[in-house]
Amino acid sequence: MAKRKSPEDLRSFRWFGAKDLRSFGHRSRLYQMGYDEREIAGKPVIAVINTWSDINPCHAHLRARAEEVKRGVWQAGGFPVELPAMSLAETYVKPTTMLYRNFLAMEVEELIRSHPIDGVVLLAGCDKTTPATIMGAIEVDLPTIFVPAGPMLRGNYRGQALGSGSDVWKYWADKEAGLISELQWSEMERGIARSFGTCMTMGTASTMTALADTLGLCLPGASTIPAADAGHSRMTALSGARVVEMVFEDLKPSDILTAKAFENALLVHMAMAGSTNAMIHLIAMARRCGVPLTLDDFDRVSEKVPVLCNIRPTGAFLMEDFHYAGGLLALWKRLQALLHLDERNVIGTIGEAITHAEVHLPEVIRPLDNPVAPRGGTAILKGNLAPDGCVMKPAAADLALLKHRGPALVFDDYDSMMRAVNDEDLDVTAATVLILRNAGPVGGPGMPEWGMLPIPKKLLRQGVRDMVRISDARMSGTSYGACILHVAPEAYVGGPLAAVRNGDIIALDVAKRSITLEVDAAEIERRLAAWRPPARDYSRGYLKMHAEHIQQAPDGCDFTFLQSPHKLPEPEIH
């Protein structure tokens, strides 16, 4: 067992413990804020990184949760300091929060490094905040615990449970087809989001917090507790208390985030039919840890893990039901023959965490011999249209479309696409392959969630509810359908998607993991040589830095200068 740290070993001792002029200034400013020396002397300083804001409904409760973390820290003998970080409200930030994921990661890293911090509690949960805060904490490698924001309560409409995102797309299609009235739509609008917390479907938020939990950065099972449940407050305070002990034990992310931990995360991701966005985030997180995760790893694991979680958009239930069914611990129990049970978490191991776990609702968390789908929730496709790969969620698509051949209808920007799909004279059939390009990491910019291209209104009125759609964009984890995403390289940087013309035949075969543009290679090369990207203004500031350094989706969309094994030195204190 590693030697327990003494107060003199604490990182914050460099700021507060010395007998020099600079430390005099540090201590005197604590007194200025009303603290006494006895309140901090010899105690670990715990950063509470809070992504709360007034315009983030997913994190509306994190102001209160920060106080509950502090309660736990005080009780365990630590000294908490709250540090606000960019909130990244998924609903409101345009063109996309993905544009700012790396910005938040950098902010968290520098907040921790530059302050007198010994341990860290990350308060986050809305889509990009989970990977971003973890990526930042990885770089400083101080004892860290993640407190997930938790899913909101299930929606309600005339006695029916509504799922955020998933049911929006479903009922919008019905509304466009003339099957839903404006009054009904208005009632849904008021009933679909009934409490603070993240989306209660298996969208990106619930996917990424479950994966953070599986990686070992949460109190086991914390990720499924509904945000409005009193258990969420208790978990938060316990997390604050636990991180104080982690400081004295020197239990750091580098001790937890191993190659086997990421393998566990892949297994759980497939069993949940998690968001396609997880591929980008997990690769970025893994490579920050020196684990060379690739898209091929996702496909390898997908082939051996069935979908067990019957949760929308792939299944029927919601995250609240998942929690009542036993939550993540119960899913781990189902998967115990596949998981690395000796992998560490912030309090023990996965094997220890599932000792008493049970599945209470077997229809929500299915057994291995009665899955929702026989294979994992995602597939990686490659071919001359996507040499570096693209992503699909077969379990959320019309099975008849998993092998398809049809003519392309191409859009170079979102606005022209929307004008076209609302034109009831559009030359389109259910066999058409809709393509949106110039929406990738550089072209978007930031790879917006535009990949669930809307079904043309003309087809909706004919009863069509799914068709093949291809994009270099992402889509919301709450979305569904035969959507092929993250095409790499993206069109804007000269990927083959830029060569597609209206009427070109696209062939898709998910079983063979192939996607093909049926055009001669020489003709594709000729088209690309003549192609020019649409104008974008990346002339200054963060957009300029983003465009110059962002990686493609298969590499995690991290900045090139951030994925480095080099760790920065501790700041000088003078």
mmCIF file of C-alpha atoms in Angstrom, residues 165-457:
data_model
loop_
_atom_site.group_PDB
_atom_site.id
_atom_site.type_symbol
_atom_site.label_atom_id
_atom_site.label_comp_id
_atom_site.label_asym_id
_atom_site.label_seq_id
_atom_site.Cartn_x
_atom_site.Cartn_y
_atom_site.Cartn_z
ATOM 1 C CA GLY A 165 -35.013 14.292 -28.213
ATOM 2 C CA SER A 166 -36.209 10.894 -29.390
ATOM 3 C CA ASP A 167 -39.908 11.679 -29.096
ATOM 4 C CA VAL A 168 -39.368 15.192 -30.434
ATOM 5 C CA TRP A 169 -38.155 13.751 -33.734
ATOM 6 C CA LYS A 170 -40.906 11.115 -33.765
ATOM 7 C CA TYR A 171 -43.805 13.485 -33.167
ATOM 8 C CA TRP A 172 -42.364 16.254 -35.345
ATOM 9 C CA ALA A 173 -42.485 13.807 -38.253
ATOM 10 C CA ASP A 174 -46.127 13.092 -37.387
ATOM 11 C CA LYS A 175 -46.851 16.815 -37.176
ATOM 12 C CA GLU A 176 -45.249 17.455 -40.580
ATOM 13 C CA ALA A 177 -47.317 14.575 -41.970
ATOM 14 C CA GLY A 178 -50.488 16.247 -40.646
ATOM 15 C CA LEU A 179 -51.154 13.658 -37.928
ATOM 16 C CA ILE A 180 -50.553 15.925 -34.907
ATOM 17 C CA SER A 181 -52.399 19.175 -34.233
ATOM 18 C CA GLU A 182 -50.797 22.421 -33.065
ATOM 19 C CA LEU A 183 -52.587 22.021 -29.711
ATOM 20 C CA GLN A 184 -51.138 18.554 -29.199
ATOM 21 C CA TRP A 185 -47.683 19.763 -30.202
ATOM 22 C CA SER A 186 -47.958 22.624 -27.703
ATOM 23 C CA GLU A 187 -48.897 20.194 -24.919
ATOM 24 C CA MET A 188 -45.869 18.065 -25.714
ATOM 25 C CA GLU A 189 -43.651 21.140 -25.647
ATOM 26 C CA ARG A 190 -44.720 21.804 -22.056
ATOM 27 C CA GLY A 191 -44.516 18.202 -20.898
ATOM 28 C CA ILE A 192 -41.341 16.798 -22.371
ATOM 29 C CA ALA A 193 -38.844 18.432 -19.974
ATOM 30 C CA ARG A 194 -40.230 18.434 -16.424
ATOM 31 C CA SER A 195 -37.199 18.877 -14.155
ATOM 32 C CA PHE A 196 -33.574 19.913 -14.131
ATOM 33 C CA GLY A 197 -31.106 17.308 -15.342
ATOM 34 C CA THR A 198 -29.812 15.900 -18.611
ATOM 35 C CA CYS A 199 -31.772 14.078 -21.325
ATOM 36 C CA MET A 200 -33.481 10.990 -19.869
ATOM 37 C CA THR A 201 -33.012 8.964 -23.040
ATOM 38 C CA MET A 202 -29.771 7.120 -23.824
ATOM 39 C CA GLY A 203 -28.421 10.246 -25.492
ATOM 40 C CA THR A 204 -24.887 11.546 -25.298
ATOM 41 C CA ALA A 205 -25.266 12.851 -21.747
ATOM 42 C CA SER A 206 -26.442 9.557 -20.216
ATOM 43 C CA THR A 207 -23.987 7.632 -22.369
ATOM 44 C CA MET A 208 -20.961 9.660 -21.351
ATOM 45 C CA THR A 209 -21.782 9.782 -17.638
ATOM 46 C CA ALA A 210 -22.307 5.994 -17.637
ATOM 47 C CA LEU A 211 -18.955 5.595 -19.355
ATOM 48 C CA ALA A 212 -17.243 7.915 -16.863
ATOM 49 C CA ASP A 213 -18.801 5.735 -14.141
ATOM 50 C CA THR A 214 -17.562 2.549 -15.851
ATOM 51 C CA LEU A 215 -14.090 4.026 -16.282
ATOM 52 C CA GLY A 216 -13.995 4.359 -12.509
ATOM 53 C CA LEU A 217 -14.228 8.120 -11.963
ATOM 54 C CA CYS A 218 -17.567 8.144 -10.055
ATOM 55 C CA LEU A 219 -18.900 6.556 -6.933
ATOM 56 C CA PRO A 220 -20.131 3.312 -8.561
ATOM 57 C CA GLY A 221 -23.652 3.656 -9.928
ATOM 58 C CA ALA A 222 -23.801 7.434 -9.484
ATOM 59 C CA SER A 223 -24.515 8.102 -13.146
ATOM 60 C CA THR A 224 -28.084 6.772 -13.285
ATOM 61 C CA ILE A 225 -29.526 8.551 -10.223
ATOM 62 C CA PRO A 226 -32.219 10.979 -11.453
ATOM 63 C CA ALA A 227 -31.168 14.582 -10.907
ATOM 64 C CA ALA A 228 -34.279 15.373 -8.834
ATOM 65 C CA ASP A 229 -33.938 12.303 -6.576
ATOM 66 C CA ALA A 230 -32.772 12.925 -2.990
ATOM 67 C CA GLY A 231 -30.257 10.150 -3.567
ATOM 68 C CA HIS A 232 -28.474 12.466 -5.970
ATOM 69 C CA SER A 233 -27.790 14.954 -3.185
ATOM 70 C CA ARG A 234 -26.521 12.195 -0.911
ATOM 71 C CA MET A 235 -24.219 10.864 -3.640
ATOM 72 C CA THR A 236 -22.864 14.370 -4.205
ATOM 73 C CA ALA A 237 -21.951 14.912 -0.551
ATOM 74 C CA LEU A 238 -20.385 11.450 -0.342
ATOM 75 C CA SER A 239 -18.278 12.276 -3.397
ATOM 76 C CA GLY A 240 -16.968 15.387 -1.668
ATOM 77 C CA ALA A 241 -16.017 13.352 1.384
ATOM 78 C CA ARG A 242 -14.397 10.589 -0.669
ATOM 79 C CA VAL A 243 -12.096 12.883 -2.678
ATOM 80 C CA VAL A 244 -10.456 14.089 0.555
ATOM 81 C CA GLU A 245 -9.396 10.527 1.327
ATOM 82 C CA MET A 246 -8.279 10.061 -2.268
ATOM 83 C CA VAL A 247 -5.866 12.963 -1.803
ATOM 84 C CA PHE A 248 -4.207 11.326 1.195
ATOM 85 C CA GLU A 249 -4.149 7.992 -0.702
ATOM 86 C CA ASP A 250 -2.786 9.763 -3.820
ATOM 87 C CA LEU A 251 -5.337 7.925 -6.000
ATOM 88 C CA LYS A 252 -5.145 9.700 -9.359
ATOM 89 C CA PRO A 253 -6.802 9.366 -12.797
ATOM 90 C CA SER A 254 -3.611 7.734 -14.109
ATOM 91 C CA ASP A 255 -4.128 4.925 -11.564
ATOM 92 C CA ILE A 256 -7.681 4.320 -12.824
ATOM 93 C CA LEU A 257 -7.819 5.100 -16.537
ATOM 94 C CA THR A 258 -6.032 2.051 -17.946
ATOM 95 C CA ALA A 259 -6.403 0.270 -21.279
ATOM 96 C CA LYS A 260 -8.625 -2.329 -19.571
ATOM 97 C CA ALA A 261 -10.807 0.424 -18.104
ATOM 98 C CA PHE A 262 -11.433 1.749 -21.617
ATOM 99 C CA GLU A 263 -12.174 -1.800 -22.784
ATOM 100 C CA ASN A 264 -14.834 -1.975 -20.069
ATOM 101 C CA ALA A 265 -16.249 1.328 -21.296
ATOM 102 C CA LEU A 266 -16.504 -0.050 -24.838
ATOM 103 C CA LEU A 267 -18.374 -3.122 -23.580
ATOM 104 C CA VAL A 268 -20.860 -1.028 -21.645
ATOM 105 C CA HIS A 269 -21.295 1.412 -24.518
ATOM 106 C CA MET A 270 -22.320 -1.408 -26.844
ATOM 107 C CA ALA A 271 -24.639 -3.037 -24.298
ATOM 108 C CA MET A 272 -26.407 0.322 -23.811
ATOM 109 C CA ALA A 273 -26.559 1.115 -27.554
ATOM 110 C CA GLY A 274 -24.976 4.368 -26.481
ATOM 111 C CA SER A 275 -24.641 7.582 -28.434
ATOM 112 C CA THR A 276 -22.477 7.607 -31.557
ATOM 113 C CA ASN A 277 -20.841 10.722 -30.093
ATOM 114 C CA ALA A 278 -19.154 8.510 -27.512
ATOM 115 C CA MET A 279 -16.731 7.312 -30.175
ATOM 116 C CA ILE A 280 -15.272 10.778 -30.604
ATOM 117 C CA HIS A 281 -15.119 11.501 -26.884
ATOM 118 C CA LEU A 282 -13.762 8.141 -25.715
ATOM 119 C CA ILE A 283 -10.987 8.230 -28.309
ATOM 120 C CA ALA A 284 -10.004 11.732 -27.217
ATOM 121 C CA MET A 285 -10.064 10.763 -23.530
ATOM 122 C CA ALA A 286 -8.142 7.532 -24.094
ATOM 123 C CA ARG A 287 -5.406 9.172 -26.096
ATOM 124 C CA ARG A 288 -4.970 11.784 -23.357
ATOM 125 C CA CYS A 289 -4.148 8.756 -21.173
ATOM 126 C CA GLY A 290 -1.767 7.206 -23.695
ATOM 127 C CA VAL A 291 -4.269 4.484 -24.655
ATOM 128 C CA PRO A 292 -4.323 4.195 -28.496
ATOM 129 C CA LEU A 293 -8.062 3.616 -28.905
ATOM 130 C CA THR A 294 -9.362 3.469 -32.503
ATOM 131 C CA LEU A 295 -12.654 3.058 -34.353
ATOM 132 C CA ASP A 296 -11.666 -0.537 -35.080
ATOM 133 C CA ASP A 297 -11.773 -1.234 -31.329
ATOM 134 C CA PHE A 298 -15.402 -0.108 -31.250
ATOM 135 C CA ASP A 299 -16.296 -2.417 -34.099
ATOM 136 C CA ARG A 300 -14.400 -5.350 -32.576
ATOM 137 C CA VAL A 301 -16.279 -5.026 -29.289
ATOM 138 C CA SER A 302 -19.602 -4.393 -31.048
ATOM 139 C CA GLU A 303 -19.396 -7.821 -32.679
ATOM 140 C CA LYS A 304 -19.317 -9.650 -29.343
ATOM 141 C CA VAL A 305 -21.697 -7.607 -27.167
ATOM 142 C CA PRO A 306 -25.483 -7.571 -27.668
ATOM 143 C CA VAL A 307 -27.696 -4.609 -26.799
ATOM 144 C CA LEU A 308 -29.126 -5.266 -23.322
ATOM 145 C CA CYS A 309 -30.568 -1.879 -22.357
ATOM 146 C CA ASN A 310 -34.117 -1.400 -23.609
ATOM 147 C CA ILE A 311 -33.896 2.386 -23.542
ATOM 148 C CA ARG A 312 -34.907 4.988 -26.119
ATOM 149 C CA PRO A 313 -33.969 5.769 -28.830
ATOM 150 C CA THR A 314 -33.099 2.089 -29.448
ATOM 151 C CA GLY A 315 -35.598 0.617 -26.967
ATOM 152 C CA ALA A 316 -38.789 1.484 -25.124
ATOM 153 C CA PHE A 317 -37.879 2.796 -21.653
ATOM 154 C CA LEU A 318 -36.145 5.827 -20.161
ATOM 155 C CA MET A 319 -33.235 6.485 -17.808
ATOM 156 C CA GLU A 320 -35.507 6.738 -14.769
ATOM 157 C CA ASP A 321 -36.658 3.176 -15.519
ATOM 158 C CA PHE A 322 -33.027 2.101 -15.969
ATOM 159 C CA HIS A 323 -32.224 3.389 -12.486
ATOM 160 C CA TYR A 324 -35.205 1.609 -10.915
ATOM 161 C CA ALA A 325 -34.211 -1.563 -12.766
ATOM 162 C CA GLY A 326 -30.915 -1.592 -10.883
ATOM 163 C CA GLY A 327 -28.991 1.000 -12.833
ATOM 164 C CA LEU A 328 -25.467 0.688 -14.092
ATOM 165 C CA LEU A 329 -24.455 -1.790 -11.373
ATOM 166 C CA ALA A 330 -27.135 -4.171 -12.608
ATOM 167 C CA LEU A 331 -25.879 -3.822 -16.177
ATOM 168 C CA TRP A 332 -22.336 -4.552 -14.989
ATOM 169 C CA LYS A 333 -23.745 -7.638 -13.286
ATOM 170 C CA ARG A 334 -25.229 -8.804 -16.596
ATOM 171 C CA LEU A 335 -21.850 -8.230 -18.258
ATOM 172 C CA GLN A 336 -19.632 -9.635 -15.523
ATOM 173 C CA ALA A 337 -18.380 -12.503 -17.701
ATOM 174 C CA LEU A 338 -17.026 -9.937 -20.184
ATOM 175 C CA LEU A 339 -15.805 -7.114 -17.947
ATOM 176 C CA HIS A 340 -12.390 -6.713 -16.332
ATOM 177 C CA LEU A 341 -13.748 -6.896 -12.796
ATOM 178 C CA ASP A 342 -10.469 -6.054 -11.082
ATOM 179 C CA GLU A 343 -10.290 -2.562 -12.627
ATOM 180 C CA ARG A 344 -10.121 0.169 -10.001
ATOM 181 C CA ASN A 345 -12.586 2.936 -9.408
ATOM 182 C CA VAL A 346 -12.527 5.800 -6.927
ATOM 183 C CA ILE A 347 -13.527 3.521 -4.047
ATOM 184 C CA GLY A 348 -12.662 -0.071 -4.984
ATOM 185 C CA THR A 349 -13.183 -2.280 -8.041
ATOM 186 C CA ILE A 350 -16.028 -3.085 -10.409
ATOM 187 C CA GLY A 351 -16.124 -6.614 -9.010
ATOM 188 C CA GLU A 352 -16.622 -5.294 -5.477
ATOM 189 C CA ALA A 353 -19.259 -2.815 -6.674
ATOM 190 C CA ILE A 354 -21.529 -5.521 -8.117
ATOM 191 C CA THR A 355 -21.353 -7.919 -5.166
ATOM 192 C CA HIS A 356 -24.961 -7.207 -4.213
ATOM 193 C CA ALA A 357 -26.236 -5.811 -7.539
ATOM 194 C CA GLU A 358 -29.512 -7.182 -8.928
ATOM 195 C CA VAL A 359 -31.703 -6.610 -11.961
ATOM 196 C CA HIS A 360 -35.166 -5.627 -10.719
ATOM 197 C CA LEU A 361 -36.844 -5.051 -14.095
ATOM 198 C CA PRO A 362 -35.549 -7.627 -16.602
ATOM 199 C CA GLU A 363 -37.492 -6.048 -19.471
ATOM 200 C CA VAL A 364 -35.419 -2.872 -19.016
ATOM 201 C CA ILE A 365 -32.014 -4.557 -18.583
ATOM 202 C CA ARG A 366 -32.218 -7.727 -20.642
ATOM 203 C CA PRO A 367 -30.129 -10.882 -20.066
ATOM 204 C CA LEU A 368 -27.446 -11.893 -22.553
ATOM 205 C CA ASP A 369 -29.657 -14.680 -23.931
ATOM 206 C CA ASN A 370 -32.619 -12.350 -24.580
ATOM 207 C CA PRO A 371 -31.132 -9.095 -25.871
ATOM 208 C CA VAL A 372 -32.782 -6.105 -27.487
ATOM 209 C CA ALA A 373 -30.473 -6.660 -30.475
ATOM 210 C CA PRO A 374 -27.951 -9.457 -31.052
ATOM 211 C CA ARG A 375 -25.003 -7.151 -31.688
ATOM 212 C CA GLY A 376 -23.695 -3.950 -30.190
ATOM 213 C CA GLY A 377 -25.269 -0.603 -30.818
ATOM 214 C CA THR A 378 -22.807 0.808 -33.371
ATOM 215 C CA ALA A 379 -21.049 -0.149 -36.583
ATOM 216 C CA ILE A 380 -17.963 1.303 -38.282
ATOM 217 C CA LEU A 381 -18.230 1.453 -42.069
ATOM 218 C CA LYS A 382 -15.397 2.044 -44.506
ATOM 219 C CA GLY A 383 -15.061 2.360 -48.274
ATOM 220 C CA ASN A 384 -14.125 4.830 -50.980
ATOM 221 C CA LEU A 385 -16.665 7.325 -49.591
ATOM 222 C CA ALA A 386 -15.171 7.146 -46.083
ATOM 223 C CA PRO A 387 -11.595 5.833 -46.246
ATOM 224 C CA ASP A 388 -10.989 6.674 -42.573
ATOM 225 C CA GLY A 389 -14.372 5.414 -41.451
ATOM 226 C CA CYS A 390 -17.855 6.548 -40.530
ATOM 227 C CA VAL A 391 -20.352 5.559 -37.853
ATOM 228 C CA MET A 392 -23.869 4.134 -37.749
ATOM 229 C CA LYS A 393 -26.227 2.844 -35.040
ATOM 230 C CA PRO A 394 -27.892 -0.161 -36.756
ATOM 231 C CA ALA A 395 -30.138 -1.006 -33.801
ATOM 232 C CA ALA A 396 -31.861 2.377 -34.157
ATOM 233 C CA ALA A 397 -32.460 2.075 -37.924
ATOM 234 C CA ASP A 398 -35.066 0.418 -40.125
ATOM 235 C CA LEU A 399 -33.602 -3.043 -40.655
ATOM 236 C CA ALA A 400 -34.557 -2.955 -44.336
ATOM 237 C CA LEU A 401 -32.086 -0.102 -44.857
ATOM 238 C CA LEU A 402 -29.017 -1.902 -43.496
ATOM 239 C CA LYS A 403 -28.340 -3.049 -47.055
ATOM 240 C CA HIS A 404 -29.284 -0.360 -49.533
ATOM 241 C CA ARG A 405 -28.406 1.071 -52.917
ATOM 242 C CA GLY A 406 -29.806 4.386 -54.108
ATOM 243 C CA PRO A 407 -29.165 7.719 -55.865
ATOM 244 C CA ALA A 408 -27.595 10.613 -53.963
ATOM 245 C CA LEU A 409 -29.297 13.942 -53.298
ATOM 246 C CA VAL A 410 -26.544 16.283 -52.116
ATOM 247 C CA PHE A 411 -26.692 19.441 -50.001
ATOM 248 C CA ASP A 412 -23.680 21.692 -49.406
ATOM 249 C CA ASP A 413 -25.187 23.534 -46.445
ATOM 250 C CA TYR A 414 -27.940 23.197 -43.871
ATOM 251 C CA ASP A 415 -30.130 26.050 -45.103
ATOM 252 C CA SER A 416 -30.403 24.728 -48.658
ATOM 253 C CA MET A 417 -31.219 21.286 -47.276
ATOM 254 C CA MET A 418 -34.054 22.642 -45.143
ATOM 255 C CA ARG A 419 -35.532 24.584 -48.054
ATOM 256 C CA ALA A 420 -35.452 21.446 -50.187
ATOM 257 C CA VAL A 421 -36.990 19.007 -47.701
ATOM 258 C CA ASN A 422 -39.934 21.355 -47.176
ATOM 259 C CA ASP A 423 -40.574 21.539 -50.928
ATOM 260 C CA GLU A 424 -43.367 19.063 -51.677
ATOM 261 C CA ASP A 425 -42.312 18.994 -55.345
ATOM 262 C CA LEU A 426 -38.796 17.788 -54.464
ATOM 263 C CA ASP A 427 -37.568 15.021 -56.793
ATOM 264 C CA VAL A 428 -37.012 12.391 -54.104
ATOM 265 C CA THR A 429 -38.146 8.863 -53.263
ATOM 266 C CA ALA A 430 -37.730 6.595 -50.261
ATOM 267 C CA ALA A 431 -34.737 5.008 -52.051
ATOM 268 C CA THR A 432 -32.866 8.322 -52.308
ATOM 269 C CA VAL A 433 -29.726 8.744 -50.196
ATOM 270 C CA LEU A 434 -29.714 12.212 -48.626
ATOM 271 C CA ILE A 435 -26.244 13.732 -48.149
ATOM 272 C CA LEU A 436 -25.239 16.798 -46.134
ATOM 273 C CA ARG A 437 -21.593 17.840 -46.346
ATOM 274 C CA ASN A 438 -19.289 20.650 -45.168
ATOM 275 C CA ALA A 439 -20.556 20.051 -41.621
ATOM 276 C CA GLY A 440 -17.509 18.314 -40.128
ATOM 277 C CA PRO A 441 -14.975 19.427 -37.502
ATOM 278 C CA VAL A 442 -13.522 22.183 -39.721
ATOM 279 C CA GLY A 443 -16.402 22.760 -42.130
ATOM 280 C CA GLY A 444 -19.191 23.082 -39.567
ATOM 281 C CA PRO A 445 -17.350 24.539 -37.787
ATOM 282 C CA GLY A 446 -17.268 22.176 -34.840
ATOM 283 C CA MET A 447 -19.180 19.249 -36.350
ATOM 284 C CA PRO A 448 -22.761 20.249 -35.392
ATOM 285 C CA GLU A 449 -25.525 17.723 -34.684
ATOM 286 C CA TRP A 450 -27.039 18.036 -38.156
ATOM 287 C CA GLY A 451 -26.577 14.405 -39.175
ATOM 288 C CA MET A 452 -30.178 13.289 -38.601
ATOM 289 C CA LEU A 453 -31.289 14.898 -41.839
ATOM 290 C CA PRO A 454 -35.064 15.466 -41.827
ATOM 291 C CA ILE A 455 -37.213 13.229 -43.993
ATOM 292 C CA PRO A 456 -38.624 15.342 -46.863
ATOM 293 C CA LYS A 457 -42.181 16.448 -46.129
#
